Short mmCIF file of N, CA and C in Angstrom, two decimals:
data_model
loop_
_atom_site.label_atom_id
_atom_site.label_comp_id
_atom_site.label_asym_id
_atom_site.label_seq_id
_atom_site.Cartn_x
_atom_site.Cartn_y
_atom_site.Cartn_z
N UNK F 808 -6.62 -17.66 47.81
CA UNK F 808 -6.04 -17.70 46.48
C UNK F 808 -4.53 -17.64 46.58
N UNK F 809 -3.88 -18.56 45.97
CA UNK F 809 -2.43 -18.53 45.92
C UNK F 809 -1.96 -19.49 44.84
N UNK F 810 -0.70 -19.43 44.57
CA UNK F 810 -0.11 -20.33 43.58
C UNK F 810 0.65 -21.44 44.29
N UNK F 811 0.15 -21.85 45.43
CA UNK F 811 0.80 -22.90 46.20
C UNK F 811 1.53 -22.34 47.40
N UNK F 812 2.11 -23.23 48.18
CA UNK F 812 2.83 -22.84 49.38
C UNK F 812 4.26 -22.46 49.02
N UNK F 813 4.73 -21.35 49.60
CA UNK F 813 6.09 -20.88 49.33
C UNK F 813 6.83 -20.69 50.64
N UNK F 814 8.11 -20.93 50.61
CA UNK F 814 8.94 -20.71 51.79
C UNK F 814 9.88 -19.53 51.53
N UNK F 815 10.45 -19.01 52.58
CA UNK F 815 11.38 -17.89 52.46
C UNK F 815 12.70 -18.39 51.89
N UNK F 816 13.12 -17.80 50.80
CA UNK F 816 14.38 -18.20 50.17
C UNK F 816 15.59 -17.53 50.83
N UNK F 817 15.34 -16.61 51.75
CA UNK F 817 16.43 -15.92 52.44
C UNK F 817 16.81 -16.58 53.76
N UNK F 818 15.94 -17.44 54.26
CA UNK F 818 16.16 -18.07 55.57
C UNK F 818 16.80 -19.43 55.44
N UNK F 819 17.45 -19.82 56.50
CA UNK F 819 17.98 -21.18 56.54
C UNK F 819 16.92 -22.13 57.08
N UNK F 820 15.84 -21.58 57.58
CA UNK F 820 14.75 -22.40 58.11
C UNK F 820 13.73 -22.61 57.00
N UNK F 821 13.09 -23.75 56.98
CA UNK F 821 12.15 -24.08 55.93
C UNK F 821 10.81 -23.40 56.05
N UNK F 822 10.06 -23.71 57.09
CA UNK F 822 8.69 -23.22 57.22
C UNK F 822 8.65 -22.01 58.13
N UNK F 823 8.03 -20.94 57.68
CA UNK F 823 7.93 -19.72 58.47
C UNK F 823 6.79 -19.83 59.47
N UNK F 824 5.67 -20.43 59.09
CA UNK F 824 4.55 -20.64 60.01
C UNK F 824 3.41 -19.68 59.82
N UNK F 825 2.90 -19.16 60.93
CA UNK F 825 1.76 -18.27 60.89
C UNK F 825 2.08 -16.96 61.59
N UNK F 826 1.33 -15.94 61.24
CA UNK F 826 1.43 -14.64 61.88
C UNK F 826 0.05 -14.32 62.44
N UNK F 827 0.00 -13.86 63.70
CA UNK F 827 -1.27 -13.52 64.33
C UNK F 827 -1.28 -12.03 64.61
N UNK F 828 -2.38 -11.39 64.21
CA UNK F 828 -2.58 -9.97 64.48
C UNK F 828 -4.00 -9.82 65.00
N UNK F 829 -4.13 -9.50 66.27
CA UNK F 829 -5.46 -9.47 66.88
C UNK F 829 -6.06 -10.86 66.84
N UNK F 830 -7.25 -10.97 66.26
CA UNK F 830 -7.90 -12.28 66.13
C UNK F 830 -7.64 -12.93 64.79
N UNK F 831 -6.91 -12.25 63.92
CA UNK F 831 -6.64 -12.76 62.57
C UNK F 831 -5.35 -13.57 62.57
N UNK F 832 -5.41 -14.77 62.03
CA UNK F 832 -4.22 -15.61 61.90
C UNK F 832 -4.04 -15.96 60.42
N UNK F 833 -2.83 -15.68 59.90
CA UNK F 833 -2.54 -15.91 58.49
C UNK F 833 -1.43 -16.94 58.38
N UNK F 834 -1.65 -17.93 57.54
CA UNK F 834 -0.62 -18.91 57.25
C UNK F 834 0.34 -18.26 56.26
N UNK F 835 1.51 -17.92 56.71
CA UNK F 835 2.47 -17.16 55.90
C UNK F 835 3.07 -18.05 54.82
N UNK F 836 2.99 -17.56 53.59
CA UNK F 836 3.54 -18.30 52.47
C UNK F 836 2.51 -19.11 51.71
N UNK F 837 1.25 -19.04 52.13
CA UNK F 837 0.22 -19.86 51.49
C UNK F 837 -0.98 -19.06 51.01
N UNK F 838 -0.89 -17.74 51.04
CA UNK F 838 -2.02 -16.93 50.61
C UNK F 838 -1.53 -15.58 50.10
N UNK F 839 -2.44 -14.83 49.53
CA UNK F 839 -2.14 -13.50 49.03
C UNK F 839 -2.90 -12.46 49.84
N UNK F 840 -2.36 -11.27 49.92
CA UNK F 840 -3.03 -10.14 50.55
C UNK F 840 -3.49 -9.20 49.46
N UNK F 841 -4.73 -8.73 49.57
CA UNK F 841 -5.29 -7.81 48.58
C UNK F 841 -5.57 -6.50 49.28
N UNK F 842 -4.93 -5.43 48.82
CA UNK F 842 -5.03 -4.13 49.47
C UNK F 842 -5.65 -3.14 48.48
N UNK F 843 -6.93 -2.82 48.66
CA UNK F 843 -7.57 -1.86 47.75
C UNK F 843 -7.13 -0.43 48.06
N UNK F 844 -6.92 0.34 47.00
CA UNK F 844 -6.54 1.74 47.15
C UNK F 844 -7.03 2.50 45.93
N UNK F 845 -8.03 3.34 46.13
CA UNK F 845 -8.62 4.11 45.04
C UNK F 845 -9.06 3.17 43.92
N UNK F 846 -8.51 3.31 42.74
CA UNK F 846 -8.93 2.51 41.59
C UNK F 846 -8.02 1.33 41.33
N UNK F 847 -7.24 0.93 42.31
CA UNK F 847 -6.34 -0.21 42.11
C UNK F 847 -6.36 -1.14 43.31
N UNK F 848 -5.84 -2.33 43.10
CA UNK F 848 -5.71 -3.31 44.18
C UNK F 848 -4.28 -3.82 44.16
N UNK F 849 -3.59 -3.62 45.27
CA UNK F 849 -2.23 -4.15 45.40
C UNK F 849 -2.35 -5.61 45.85
N UNK F 850 -1.52 -6.46 45.30
CA UNK F 850 -1.49 -7.87 45.68
C UNK F 850 -0.07 -8.19 46.15
N UNK F 851 0.00 -8.83 47.31
CA UNK F 851 1.31 -9.23 47.85
C UNK F 851 1.16 -10.61 48.46
N UNK F 852 2.19 -11.43 48.35
CA UNK F 852 2.13 -12.72 49.03
C UNK F 852 2.15 -12.49 50.55
N UNK F 853 1.48 -13.36 51.29
CA UNK F 853 1.46 -13.20 52.75
C UNK F 853 2.87 -13.29 53.33
N UNK F 854 3.79 -13.87 52.62
CA UNK F 854 5.17 -13.98 53.07
C UNK F 854 5.83 -12.59 53.20
N UNK F 855 5.21 -11.56 52.64
CA UNK F 855 5.77 -10.21 52.75
C UNK F 855 5.89 -9.79 54.21
N UNK F 856 4.96 -10.26 55.05
CA UNK F 856 5.00 -9.91 56.47
C UNK F 856 6.30 -10.42 57.10
N UNK F 857 6.65 -11.64 56.81
CA UNK F 857 7.91 -12.21 57.31
C UNK F 857 9.12 -11.48 56.72
N UNK F 858 9.08 -11.20 55.43
CA UNK F 858 10.21 -10.56 54.77
C UNK F 858 10.48 -9.17 55.35
N UNK F 859 9.42 -8.44 55.67
CA UNK F 859 9.56 -7.13 56.31
C UNK F 859 10.15 -7.28 57.70
N UNK F 860 9.57 -8.19 58.48
CA UNK F 860 9.97 -8.35 59.87
C UNK F 860 11.36 -8.96 60.03
N UNK F 861 11.63 -10.05 59.34
CA UNK F 861 12.88 -10.79 59.55
C UNK F 861 14.04 -10.29 58.71
N UNK F 862 13.75 -9.67 57.58
CA UNK F 862 14.84 -9.33 56.66
C UNK F 862 14.94 -7.83 56.34
N UNK F 863 14.12 -7.02 57.00
CA UNK F 863 14.23 -5.58 56.84
C UNK F 863 13.77 -5.04 55.50
N UNK F 864 12.97 -5.81 54.76
CA UNK F 864 12.47 -5.33 53.47
C UNK F 864 11.50 -4.18 53.70
N UNK F 865 11.61 -3.15 52.88
CA UNK F 865 10.67 -2.03 52.94
C UNK F 865 9.97 -1.92 51.59
N UNK F 866 8.67 -2.24 51.57
CA UNK F 866 7.92 -2.10 50.32
C UNK F 866 7.87 -0.63 49.88
N UNK F 867 7.49 -0.40 48.62
CA UNK F 867 7.36 0.98 48.15
C UNK F 867 6.37 1.78 49.00
N UNK F 868 6.63 3.05 49.16
CA UNK F 868 5.80 3.92 50.00
C UNK F 868 4.34 3.91 49.55
N UNK F 869 4.09 3.85 48.28
CA UNK F 869 2.72 3.81 47.74
C UNK F 869 1.96 2.61 48.31
N UNK F 870 2.61 1.46 48.38
CA UNK F 870 2.00 0.26 48.95
C UNK F 870 1.76 0.44 50.45
N UNK F 871 2.74 0.98 51.16
CA UNK F 871 2.61 1.19 52.60
C UNK F 871 1.46 2.14 52.92
N UNK F 872 1.30 3.19 52.12
CA UNK F 872 0.18 4.12 52.32
C UNK F 872 -1.15 3.40 52.13
N UNK F 873 -1.22 2.54 51.12
CA UNK F 873 -2.45 1.78 50.87
C UNK F 873 -2.75 0.85 52.05
N UNK F 874 -1.73 0.21 52.60
CA UNK F 874 -1.91 -0.68 53.76
C UNK F 874 -2.42 0.11 54.96
N UNK F 875 -1.82 1.28 55.22
CA UNK F 875 -2.23 2.09 56.36
C UNK F 875 -3.68 2.57 56.23
N UNK F 876 -4.13 2.82 55.01
CA UNK F 876 -5.49 3.31 54.78
C UNK F 876 -6.51 2.19 54.63
N UNK F 877 -6.06 0.98 54.53
CA UNK F 877 -6.95 -0.16 54.28
C UNK F 877 -7.81 -0.48 55.51
N UNK F 878 -9.12 -0.63 55.30
CA UNK F 878 -9.98 -1.05 56.41
C UNK F 878 -9.64 -2.49 56.83
N UNK F 879 -10.05 -2.90 58.01
CA UNK F 879 -9.81 -4.29 58.43
C UNK F 879 -10.36 -5.27 57.38
N UNK F 880 -9.60 -6.32 57.11
CA UNK F 880 -9.92 -7.20 55.98
C UNK F 880 -11.24 -7.94 56.11
N UNK F 881 -11.76 -8.12 57.27
CA UNK F 881 -13.03 -8.83 57.39
C UNK F 881 -14.23 -7.88 57.49
N UNK F 882 -13.97 -6.58 57.37
CA UNK F 882 -15.04 -5.59 57.54
C UNK F 882 -15.80 -5.34 56.24
N UNK F 883 -17.00 -4.80 56.39
CA UNK F 883 -17.80 -4.42 55.24
C UNK F 883 -17.12 -3.29 54.47
N UNK F 884 -16.42 -2.39 55.18
CA UNK F 884 -15.71 -1.30 54.51
C UNK F 884 -14.63 -1.84 53.58
N UNK F 885 -13.96 -2.92 54.00
CA UNK F 885 -12.94 -3.55 53.14
C UNK F 885 -13.59 -4.13 51.90
N UNK F 886 -14.69 -4.83 52.08
CA UNK F 886 -15.39 -5.43 50.94
C UNK F 886 -15.88 -4.35 49.97
N UNK F 887 -16.36 -3.26 50.51
CA UNK F 887 -16.80 -2.14 49.64
C UNK F 887 -15.61 -1.53 48.89
N UNK F 888 -14.48 -1.41 49.57
CA UNK F 888 -13.28 -0.87 48.93
C UNK F 888 -12.80 -1.78 47.80
N UNK F 889 -12.85 -3.10 48.02
CA UNK F 889 -12.50 -4.04 46.95
C UNK F 889 -13.43 -3.89 45.76
N UNK F 890 -14.72 -3.81 46.03
CA UNK F 890 -15.70 -3.64 44.95
C UNK F 890 -15.45 -2.35 44.18
N UNK F 891 -15.20 -1.26 44.90
CA UNK F 891 -14.97 0.04 44.26
C UNK F 891 -13.72 0.04 43.39
N UNK F 892 -12.75 -0.81 43.74
CA UNK F 892 -11.50 -0.88 42.98
C UNK F 892 -11.57 -1.94 41.88
N UNK F 893 -12.73 -2.56 41.70
CA UNK F 893 -12.88 -3.55 40.64
C UNK F 893 -12.57 -4.97 41.07
N UNK F 894 -12.61 -5.25 42.35
CA UNK F 894 -12.24 -6.57 42.84
C UNK F 894 -13.40 -7.50 43.16
N UNK F 895 -14.50 -7.40 42.44
CA UNK F 895 -15.66 -8.25 42.72
C UNK F 895 -15.30 -9.73 42.67
N UNK F 896 -14.39 -10.12 41.79
CA UNK F 896 -14.03 -11.53 41.66
C UNK F 896 -13.23 -12.05 42.86
N UNK F 897 -12.76 -11.15 43.71
CA UNK F 897 -11.99 -11.56 44.89
C UNK F 897 -12.88 -11.88 46.08
N UNK F 898 -14.14 -11.50 45.97
CA UNK F 898 -15.09 -11.75 47.06
C UNK F 898 -15.89 -13.01 46.75
N UNK F 899 -16.26 -13.75 47.80
CA UNK F 899 -17.07 -14.93 47.57
C UNK F 899 -18.41 -14.54 46.96
N UNK F 900 -18.86 -15.31 46.00
CA UNK F 900 -20.15 -15.00 45.38
C UNK F 900 -21.26 -15.44 46.32
N UNK F 901 -22.32 -14.67 46.31
CA UNK F 901 -23.49 -15.01 47.12
C UNK F 901 -24.51 -15.72 46.25
N UNK F 902 -24.92 -16.88 46.67
CA UNK F 902 -25.92 -17.64 45.93
C UNK F 902 -27.24 -17.54 46.68
N UNK F 903 -28.29 -17.31 45.93
CA UNK F 903 -29.62 -17.18 46.53
C UNK F 903 -30.43 -18.41 46.25
#
């Protein structure tokens, strides 16, 4: 889910590319990150990873705490956390 592809407006370079963490590869600037925390879900563009790394941006502490507590995004614990926070529409629907 995204509103299209976005580039970093702070860089002189056009395309930022991808970020790899473990086996997960994210196309930066073309997707959103959903971070469940208690009864809320934080949403950030994937470009936030580049903005933190390349430009020294520090998100609010509340968001950082949610990221640190977030289960791995492909895990069942993550899916359960999304559901508990009201994010059923963010998960693919299962058709029987």
